[in-house]
Short mmCIF file of C-alpha atoms in Angstrom, two decimals:
data_model
loop_
_atom_site.label_atom_id
_atom_site.label_comp_id
_atom_site.label_asym_id
_atom_site.label_seq_id
_atom_site.Cartn_x
_atom_site.Cartn_y
_atom_site.Cartn_z
CA MET A 1 8.19 30.63 -2.10
CA PHE A 2 10.51 27.71 -1.44
CA GLN A 3 13.59 29.76 -1.78
CA LYS A 4 11.49 32.62 1.40
CA LEU A 5 10.53 28.85 3.52
CA PHE A 6 14.17 27.73 2.59
CA CYS A 7 16.17 30.50 4.50
CA LEU A 8 13.49 31.10 7.34
CA LEU A 9 14.66 27.18 7.83
CA LEU A 10 18.03 28.36 7.87
CA VAL A 11 17.52 30.46 10.26
CA ALA A 12 16.21 28.16 12.27
CA THR A 13 18.89 25.76 11.43
CA PHE A 14 21.52 27.93 13.46
CA ALA A 15 19.02 28.52 15.97
CA PHE A 16 18.63 24.88 16.81
CA SER A 17 23.02 23.76 15.95
CA CYS A 18 23.64 26.87 19.12
CA SER A 19 21.33 24.90 21.72
CA PRO A 20 18.60 22.30 21.88
CA ILE A 21 15.68 22.38 20.00
CA SER A 22 13.05 24.37 21.58
CA LYS A 23 9.06 23.70 21.61
CA LYS A 24 9.54 28.27 20.40
CA GLU A 25 11.46 27.24 17.64
CA LEU A 26 9.90 24.71 16.14
CA ASN A 27 6.25 26.34 16.44
CA ARG A 28 7.84 28.69 14.46
CA THR A 29 9.16 26.92 11.90
CA PHE A 30 5.43 24.69 11.43
CA ARG A 31 3.82 28.03 11.12
CA ASN A 32 5.67 29.27 8.99
CA THR A 33 5.40 26.24 6.90
CA GLU A 34 1.59 27.02 6.79
CA LYS A 35 2.18 30.48 5.89
CA ASN A 36 3.83 29.61 2.97
CA PHE A 37 2.47 26.64 1.77
CA LYS A 38 -1.02 28.02 2.60
CA ASP A 39 -1.77 23.75 3.48
CA HIS A 40 -2.67 22.40 7.05
CA THR A 41 0.08 20.56 8.46
CA GLY A 42 0.30 18.12 11.32
CA PHE A 43 3.44 16.90 12.98
CA MET A 44 4.01 14.60 15.91
CA LEU A 45 7.57 13.44 17.91
CA PHE A 46 7.21 10.79 20.57
CA ASP A 47 10.56 9.16 22.88
CA GLN A 48 9.63 5.58 22.87
CA LYS A 49 12.36 4.85 25.81
CA GLU A 50 11.49 7.50 27.55
CA ASN A 51 7.19 7.11 26.54
CA LYS A 52 7.13 10.89 26.10
CA THR A 53 5.71 13.44 23.85
CA ILE A 54 8.44 15.90 22.74
CA TYR A 55 6.78 17.89 20.67
CA GLU A 56 2.83 18.45 18.94
CA TYR A 57 1.97 20.86 16.36
CA ASN A 58 -1.97 20.09 15.30
CA ALA A 59 -1.37 16.79 16.10
CA GLY A 60 -5.00 15.80 17.65
CA LYS A 61 -6.35 17.39 13.45
CA TYR A 62 -7.53 14.91 11.41
CA PHE A 63 -5.51 14.71 7.60
CA THR A 64 -6.09 12.36 4.67
CA PRO A 65 -3.37 10.08 4.96
CA ALA A 66 -3.72 8.54 1.73
CA SER A 67 -0.81 5.79 2.04
CA ASN A 68 -0.92 6.31 5.36
CA ILE A 69 -3.82 3.99 6.15
CA LYS A 70 -1.88 1.14 5.31
CA ILE A 71 -0.30 1.46 8.48
CA LEU A 72 -3.51 0.42 9.73
CA THR A 73 -3.65 -2.27 7.44
CA LEU A 74 0.04 -3.46 8.44
CA TYR A 75 -0.80 -3.17 12.27
CA THR A 76 -4.39 -5.55 11.66
CA CYS A 77 -2.55 -7.94 9.41
CA LEU A 78 0.43 -8.24 12.47
CA ARG A 79 -2.05 -9.23 14.99
CA ILE A 80 -4.16 -11.29 12.77
CA LEU A 81 -2.50 -12.96 9.73
CA GLY A 82 0.53 -15.60 10.58
CA ASP A 83 4.12 -16.32 10.06
CA SER A 84 2.58 -17.24 6.60
CA VAL A 85 -0.26 -15.89 4.57
CA PRO A 86 -3.75 -18.69 3.59
CA GLY A 87 -3.27 -19.49 0.19
CA LEU A 88 -6.64 -20.99 -0.63
CA ARG A 89 -9.54 -23.37 0.77
CA TYR A 90 -10.74 -26.54 -0.42
CA VAL A 91 -12.62 -29.25 -0.19
CA VAL A 92 -12.13 -33.05 -1.93
CA ARG A 93 -15.34 -34.50 -3.05
CA GLY A 94 -15.20 -37.92 -5.09
CA ASP A 95 -13.78 -37.45 -8.12
CA SER A 96 -13.59 -33.45 -7.91
CA MET A 97 -11.91 -30.69 -5.68
CA ILE A 98 -13.53 -27.52 -4.92
CA PHE A 99 -11.72 -24.33 -3.90
CA TRP A 100 -11.92 -21.27 -2.44
CA GLY A 101 -10.05 -17.82 -2.84
CA THR A 102 -8.65 -16.05 0.19
CA GLY A 103 -7.56 -13.02 -1.35
CA ASP A 104 -3.85 -13.89 -1.05
CA PRO A 105 -2.44 -11.73 -3.74
CA SER A 106 1.40 -13.37 -4.71
CA PHE A 107 -0.26 -15.98 -6.93
CA LEU A 108 1.50 -15.55 -10.62
CA TYR A 109 2.34 -11.78 -9.02
CA ARG A 110 5.56 -10.55 -10.20
CA SER A 111 5.67 -7.85 -7.42
CA SER A 112 5.85 -10.19 -4.91
CA PHE A 113 8.28 -13.44 -3.52
CA SER A 114 5.93 -16.47 -4.53
CA ASN A 115 7.33 -20.01 -3.83
CA ASN A 116 4.46 -21.85 -6.46
CA VAL A 117 2.64 -23.73 -3.26
CA VAL A 118 -0.46 -22.46 -4.58
CA TYR A 119 0.38 -23.19 -8.18
CA SER A 120 2.05 -27.05 -7.80
CA PHE A 121 -0.97 -27.86 -5.38
CA LEU A 122 -3.43 -27.50 -8.44
CA LYS A 123 -1.68 -28.42 -11.03
CA SER A 124 -0.49 -31.78 -9.26
CA THR A 125 -3.69 -33.20 -8.17
CA ASP A 126 -6.01 -35.70 -9.76
CA LYS A 127 -9.15 -34.56 -9.13
CA LYS A 128 -11.40 -32.20 -11.07
CA LEU A 129 -10.41 -28.33 -10.45
CA PHE A 130 -13.83 -26.56 -9.52
CA PHE A 131 -13.60 -22.78 -8.31
CA SER A 132 -16.14 -21.01 -6.25
CA ALA A 133 -16.13 -17.09 -6.09
CA SER A 134 -19.27 -17.62 -3.26
CA ASN A 135 -16.97 -16.13 0.27
CA PHE A 136 -16.54 -12.84 -1.92
CA ASN A 137 -19.04 -10.31 -0.26
CA THR A 138 -17.64 -7.07 -1.29
CA THR A 139 -17.31 -4.47 -4.14
CA HIS A 140 -14.14 -5.02 -6.83
CA TYR A 141 -13.60 -0.85 -5.61
CA GLY A 142 -12.98 0.62 -2.68
CA PRO A 143 -15.37 3.71 -1.15
CA GLY A 144 -14.41 6.99 -2.69
CA TRP A 145 -12.11 5.73 -5.07
CA ALA A 146 -11.98 7.51 -8.47
CA TRP A 147 -13.53 6.43 -10.89
CA ASP A 148 -11.21 7.60 -13.67
CA ASP A 149 -8.59 5.29 -12.34
CA TYR A 150 -9.64 2.22 -13.56
CA SER A 151 -6.93 1.89 -15.80
CA ASP A 152 -4.02 2.84 -13.95
CA SER A 153 -2.02 -0.13 -12.25
CA TYR A 154 -2.36 1.14 -8.68
CA SER A 155 -6.35 0.28 -9.14
CA ALA A 156 -6.03 -3.27 -9.44
CA GLU A 157 -9.16 -4.71 -8.83
CA LYS A 158 -9.73 -6.64 -5.68
CA SER A 159 -11.08 -10.41 -5.51
CA PRO A 160 -11.40 -13.45 -4.22
CA PHE A 161 -8.14 -15.77 -6.21
CA PRO A 162 -5.61 -12.85 -7.67
CA VAL A 163 -3.44 -14.00 -10.79
CA TYR A 164 -0.88 -12.38 -12.11
CA GLY A 165 -1.54 -9.50 -9.79
CA ASN A 166 -4.70 -8.41 -11.51
CA LEU A 167 -3.07 -6.88 -14.27
CA VAL A 168 -2.75 -6.96 -18.10
CA SER A 169 1.04 -6.48 -18.50
CA ILE A 170 1.32 -4.65 -22.07
CA LYS A 171 5.61 -4.28 -23.46
CA GLY A 172 6.62 -3.10 -26.62
CA ASN A 173 8.71 -1.20 -29.03
CA ARG A 174 8.12 -0.17 -32.73
CA LYS A 175 8.45 -3.88 -34.13
CA GLU A 176 6.14 -6.28 -31.24
CA VAL A 177 3.73 -6.38 -28.69
CA GLU A 178 3.76 -8.35 -25.96
CA ILE A 179 1.09 -8.93 -24.07
CA GLU A 180 1.05 -11.36 -20.53
CA PRO A 181 -1.00 -13.20 -19.51
CA SER A 182 -0.87 -14.17 -23.51
CA TYR A 183 -4.48 -14.60 -22.66
CA PHE A 184 -5.50 -11.07 -23.62
CA LYS A 185 -3.90 -10.78 -26.45
CA LYS A 186 -6.96 -11.26 -28.76
CA TYR A 187 -8.51 -8.67 -26.79
CA THR A 188 -5.75 -6.29 -27.70
CA ARG A 189 -5.78 -3.74 -30.92
CA THR A 190 -2.93 -1.25 -32.16
CA GLY A 191 -3.92 2.04 -33.01
CA GLU A 192 -1.63 4.50 -35.01
CA TYR A 193 2.41 5.50 -34.23
CA ALA A 194 2.34 8.28 -31.80
CA GLU A 195 4.87 10.78 -30.12
CA ARG A 196 3.95 9.11 -26.45
CA ALA A 197 3.00 5.40 -26.37
CA SER A 198 -0.25 4.96 -24.33
CA ALA A 199 -2.46 2.44 -23.59
CA THR A 200 -5.70 2.05 -22.27
CA ARG A 201 -8.52 -0.06 -21.26
CA ASN A 202 -11.98 0.15 -22.41
CA LEU A 203 -14.22 0.98 -19.58
CA ASP A 204 -16.51 -2.41 -19.08
CA SER A 205 -14.71 -4.76 -21.27
CA ASN A 206 -11.36 -5.90 -21.39
CA ASN A 207 -10.67 -4.61 -24.99
CA PHE A 208 -7.15 -2.65 -24.37
CA MET A 209 -6.39 -0.57 -27.01
CA VAL A 210 -2.09 0.32 -27.49
CA TYR A 211 -0.51 2.74 -29.42
CA PRO A 212 2.97 2.12 -29.90
CA SER A 213 5.63 5.30 -29.82
CA ALA A 214 8.06 5.26 -32.65
CA GLN A 215 10.62 6.13 -30.05
CA GLY A 216 11.21 3.06 -28.69
CA LYS A 217 10.41 0.63 -26.25
CA TYR A 218 7.29 0.95 -23.89
CA GLU A 219 5.55 -0.60 -20.88
CA PHE A 220 2.02 -0.79 -19.32
CA ASP A 221 0.54 -2.13 -16.18
CA ILE A 222 -3.13 -2.13 -16.80
CA PRO A 223 -5.74 -3.56 -14.29
CA PHE A 224 -8.55 -6.12 -16.11
CA LYS A 225 -12.50 -6.84 -15.13
CA VAL A 226 -12.66 -9.57 -13.35
CA ASP A 227 -15.35 -12.70 -12.47
CA PRO A 228 -15.12 -16.18 -11.59
CA SER A 229 -15.56 -17.29 -15.60
CA LEU A 230 -12.77 -15.16 -16.71
CA LEU A 231 -10.18 -16.16 -13.24
CA CYS A 232 -11.05 -20.09 -14.19
CA GLN A 233 -10.36 -19.04 -18.04
CA LEU A 234 -7.06 -18.23 -16.78
CA LEU A 235 -6.49 -20.79 -14.60
CA THR A 236 -7.11 -23.20 -17.20
CA ASP A 237 -4.33 -21.33 -19.30
CA THR A 238 -1.73 -21.80 -16.90
CA LEU A 239 -2.24 -24.34 -15.64
CA LYS A 240 -3.09 -26.22 -18.75
CA ARG A 241 -5.92 -28.17 -16.78
CA ASN A 242 -9.15 -27.63 -17.04
CA VAL A 243 -10.96 -25.33 -14.01
CA GLN A 244 -14.96 -24.71 -14.17
CA PRO A 245 -16.73 -21.89 -11.99
CA ILE A 246 -19.17 -23.39 -9.27
CA GLU A 247 -21.47 -21.76 -7.00
CA THR A 248 -21.14 -23.26 -3.28
CA SER A 249 -20.49 -22.18 0.35
CA ILE A 250 -17.68 -23.24 1.95
CA PRO A 251 -18.24 -26.31 3.90
CA GLY A 252 -17.01 -26.81 8.21
CA ASN A 253 -14.86 -29.59 7.05
CA SER A 254 -12.51 -27.06 4.42
CA LYS A 255 -8.97 -27.21 4.30
CA PHE A 256 -6.27 -24.43 4.12
CA ILE A 257 -3.08 -23.89 2.24
CA ASN A 258 -0.50 -22.13 3.04
CA SER A 259 1.61 -19.79 0.51
CA ILE A 260 4.42 -17.65 0.85
CA PRO A 261 5.71 -15.73 4.69
CA SER A 262 3.67 -12.70 5.34
CA ASP A 263 5.86 -10.35 5.46
CA SER A 264 7.21 -11.08 1.58
CA LEU A 265 3.23 -9.04 1.13
CA TYR A 266 4.18 -6.78 4.08
CA ARG A 267 7.50 -5.48 2.67
CA VAL A 268 6.05 -4.92 -0.46
CA LEU A 269 2.67 -3.49 1.23
CA MET A 270 5.39 -0.81 2.75
CA GLN A 271 8.15 0.10 0.74
CA ASP A 272 6.79 -0.37 -1.92
CA SER A 273 3.19 1.22 -1.40
CA ASP A 274 1.29 -1.65 -2.48
CA ASN A 275 -1.92 -0.51 -3.56
CA PHE A 276 -3.49 -4.13 -4.03
CA ILE A 277 -1.63 -6.04 -1.80
CA ALA A 278 -3.00 -3.88 0.48
CA GLU A 279 -6.61 -4.23 -0.11
CA GLN A 280 -6.05 -7.97 -0.83
CA LEU A 281 -4.77 -8.29 2.97
CA LEU A 282 -7.90 -7.18 4.38
CA LEU A 283 -9.54 -9.23 2.45
CA LEU A 284 -7.22 -11.87 3.89
CA CYS A 285 -7.67 -10.62 7.81
CA SER A 286 -11.79 -11.31 6.90
CA GLY A 287 -10.65 -14.68 5.90
CA ILE A 288 -9.59 -15.79 9.30
CA LEU A 289 -12.13 -14.33 11.06
CA SER A 290 -14.86 -15.38 8.97
CA ASP A 291 -16.00 -17.69 5.62
CA THR A 292 -16.22 -14.08 3.87
CA LEU A 293 -14.38 -11.94 2.47
CA LYS A 294 -15.04 -8.28 3.01
CA PRO A 295 -12.80 -5.46 3.98
CA GLU A 296 -15.21 -3.93 6.52
CA ILE A 297 -15.18 -6.99 8.47
CA SER A 298 -11.34 -6.80 8.86
CA ILE A 299 -11.68 -2.83 9.87
CA ARG A 300 -14.56 -2.91 12.30
CA TYR A 301 -12.61 -5.81 13.95
CA SER A 302 -9.69 -4.32 14.16
CA LYS A 303 -11.09 -0.83 15.25
CA ASP A 304 -13.22 -2.56 18.22
CA LYS A 305 -10.03 -4.91 19.62
CA PHE A 306 -6.91 -3.31 18.77
CA LEU A 307 -7.92 0.63 18.14
CA GLN A 308 -10.30 1.50 20.65
CA ASN A 309 -7.53 3.49 22.65
CA LEU A 310 -6.60 5.12 20.66
CA ALA A 311 -6.75 9.25 20.74
CA ASP A 312 -8.55 10.46 17.86
CA PRO A 313 -10.50 7.13 16.46
CA PRO A 314 -10.12 6.85 12.85
CA VAL A 315 -12.22 7.03 10.13
CA TRP A 316 -11.14 4.21 7.71
CA VAL A 317 -12.90 2.68 4.88
CA ASP A 318 -10.25 0.92 2.63
CA GLY A 319 -6.45 -1.19 3.04
CA SER A 320 -4.88 1.42 0.37
CA GLY A 321 -5.80 4.88 1.56
CA LEU A 322 -6.83 5.41 -2.19
CA SER A 323 -9.92 6.35 -0.85
CA ARG A 324 -10.37 10.35 0.40
CA TYR A 325 -12.55 9.15 3.01
CA ASN A 326 -10.27 8.40 5.10
CA LEU A 327 -9.26 10.85 7.96
CA LEU A 328 -6.26 10.41 10.40
CA THR A 329 -4.41 12.08 13.32
CA PRO A 330 -0.69 12.12 13.14
CA ARG A 331 -1.35 11.66 17.24
CA SER A 332 -3.38 8.24 16.41
CA THR A 333 -0.68 7.23 13.54
CA VAL A 334 2.12 7.87 16.25
CA GLN A 335 0.25 5.65 18.35
CA ILE A 336 -0.50 2.87 15.75
CA TRP A 337 4.02 2.98 14.90
CA LYS A 338 4.20 2.07 19.66
CA GLU A 339 1.79 -0.75 19.07
CA ILE A 340 3.90 -2.12 15.71
CA TYR A 341 6.93 -1.54 17.78
CA SER A 342 6.53 -3.65 20.91
CA LEU A 343 5.03 -6.46 19.12
CA LEU A 344 8.24 -6.64 16.51
CA PRO A 345 11.82 -6.60 16.15
CA ARG A 346 13.90 -4.84 15.22
CA ASP A 347 16.00 -6.18 13.53
CA ARG A 348 12.70 -7.28 11.74
CA LEU A 349 10.75 -4.08 11.31
CA PHE A 350 12.84 -1.77 9.65
CA PRO A 351 13.55 -3.56 6.99
CA LEU A 352 10.22 -3.86 6.06
CA LEU A 353 10.11 -0.31 5.72
CA ALA A 354 10.90 2.27 3.33
CA THR A 355 13.67 3.96 4.24
CA GLY A 356 15.39 7.01 3.60
CA GLY A 357 18.15 7.32 0.74
CA LYS A 358 17.45 3.51 0.40
CA SER A 359 14.53 1.22 -0.33
CA GLY A 360 11.03 2.21 -1.35
CA THR A 361 9.38 5.69 -1.88
CA ILE A 362 11.57 7.51 -0.09
CA ARG A 363 15.20 5.85 -1.69
CA ASN A 364 15.97 9.42 -2.83
CA TRP A 365 15.14 10.81 0.08
CA TYR A 366 16.12 11.95 3.29
CA GLN A 367 20.04 10.51 2.79
CA GLY A 368 22.60 10.82 5.14
CA SER A 369 25.91 8.93 6.06
CA LYS A 370 23.40 6.21 7.41
CA PRO A 371 19.93 5.83 7.10
CA TYR A 372 18.14 7.75 9.70
CA ILE A 373 14.16 7.43 9.00
CA PHE A 374 12.15 3.71 8.33
CA GLY A 375 8.65 4.69 7.54
CA LYS A 376 5.64 4.70 4.86
CA THR A 377 5.29 7.68 2.97
CA GLY A 378 1.49 9.14 1.32
CA THR A 379 0.25 10.60 -1.23
CA LEU A 380 -2.67 11.89 -3.00
CA SER A 381 -2.90 14.98 -4.48
CA ASN A 382 -2.84 18.27 -2.74
CA ASN A 383 -1.67 15.62 0.25
CA HIS A 384 1.47 14.30 1.03
CA SER A 385 2.33 12.55 4.89
CA LEU A 386 5.43 10.15 6.45
CA SER A 387 5.08 8.99 9.03
CA GLY A 388 7.10 6.75 11.00
CA PHE A 389 10.88 6.24 13.00
CA LEU A 390 13.81 8.66 13.38
CA VAL A 391 16.95 7.38 14.45
CA THR A 392 18.74 10.79 15.32
CA ARG A 393 22.41 11.35 15.29
CA SER A 394 23.02 11.04 18.82
CA GLY A 395 21.30 7.13 18.78
CA LYS A 396 17.75 7.99 20.07
CA THR A 397 14.65 6.46 18.34
CA LEU A 398 11.44 8.85 17.84
CA ILE A 399 8.81 7.62 16.51
CA PHE A 400 7.02 11.06 14.15
CA SER A 401 4.35 11.24 12.23
CA PHE A 402 3.86 14.47 9.62
CA MET A 403 0.99 14.91 7.30
CA ASN A 404 0.79 17.93 4.70
CA SER A 405 -3.02 18.62 3.26
CA ASN A 406 -4.52 21.08 1.00
CA PHE A 407 -1.46 21.95 -0.92
CA THR A 408 -0.73 23.62 -4.22
CA ALA A 409 2.58 23.51 -3.84
CA SER A 410 4.26 20.46 -5.72
CA VAL A 411 5.03 17.59 -3.75
CA LYS A 412 8.96 17.95 -4.21
CA ASP A 413 8.85 21.29 -2.61
CA ILE A 414 7.04 19.78 0.33
CA ARG A 415 9.28 17.41 0.59
CA ARG A 416 12.29 19.61 0.59
CA ASN A 417 10.66 21.02 3.19
CA MET A 418 9.94 17.82 5.44
CA GLN A 419 13.46 16.94 5.19
CA SER A 420 14.79 20.01 6.07
CA ILE A 421 12.54 20.04 9.32
CA LEU A 422 13.18 15.86 10.08
CA ASN A 423 17.19 17.10 9.02
CA LEU A 424 16.97 19.23 11.90
CA ILE A 425 15.63 17.08 14.89
CA TYR A 426 18.32 14.20 13.06
CA GLU A 427 21.16 16.55 13.97
CA ASN A 428 20.14 17.84 17.03
CA TYR A 429 18.48 15.73 19.34
#
């Protein structure tokens, strides 16, 4: 199937190389794409300098965006959060300090930058420490998430004060197993050697099972179940001082401590497509807008205040795109990128994004003599998208959104096809 499609693309390449790209040739290319993959394909190409649409194909139809929904999350954060992320809220009462989480995902999370500001603040205070989760008013999972992903690293639970990315790191070899945080060692059992190493967690508890491999080293990250009592135990363990849970509302005189630069999270969000950071970012925004950590607050506010003029209103339910309830059109995606481009200077924005042939989820794709694709991928089974910026050989900066839904071919074949089409545009526009 792919060989047939590739031949068609070669014909298209010849046509484009002999004359400027025509709408007729692009229509033929995208119709052949849908015919050969038997899928639903949408595309839009926009010249931001000329402020005009160059080409669109099913651009007003809705697709399952997967992690392309993180584009909306990024835009919302750019409009609500400042240059630094609020790390916690606190109030001092006598000899005690009560603190509340803000949703900041960076605390002891190795996938993101950490400057230890919050850690040092809690460690050095001479007050007794009490943690309250009273401002967390949502579920640990998003609507429409697959329940059987609970043991996969990309489905870490949401929480008001995450630690270690809400993940347990399990590393080992034939002789030993290392658990981080070490608190979970007592809840981890080792089974018989297997041909291929594996590790799982019990659905309803923080009991872990590791099956080592006789072949060599292995490493797994598994989400742990979160609750205020466990968080206090983990903080007590790492801070080497007692932290107790308490249930009390945030008073009007509470103060904020900022932690890391916001761009440090945005870079991991967009390049590595970190679902956990995406979800926590919406909690951070809701904590700025209110005293409650709830993603629906951020989503509703963004749709009402920032996204009200989109051509096609998004169906938007989570920050990461793990939910199949999300729906987005290529046309609206391009509009959002246009707004982001107007907010951030190019030399700040492009380094945050996945870059073809260089970084993030497209480091092995869209390679050229110099990078020409900057954007965000989105992948769920049977769905794959790429949206962002295409810098053509002639130097034009174009905004595009390329979405594919309901295919049964391999994602690799879909990516090859997308790469061929986007390269044609790069070479000929």
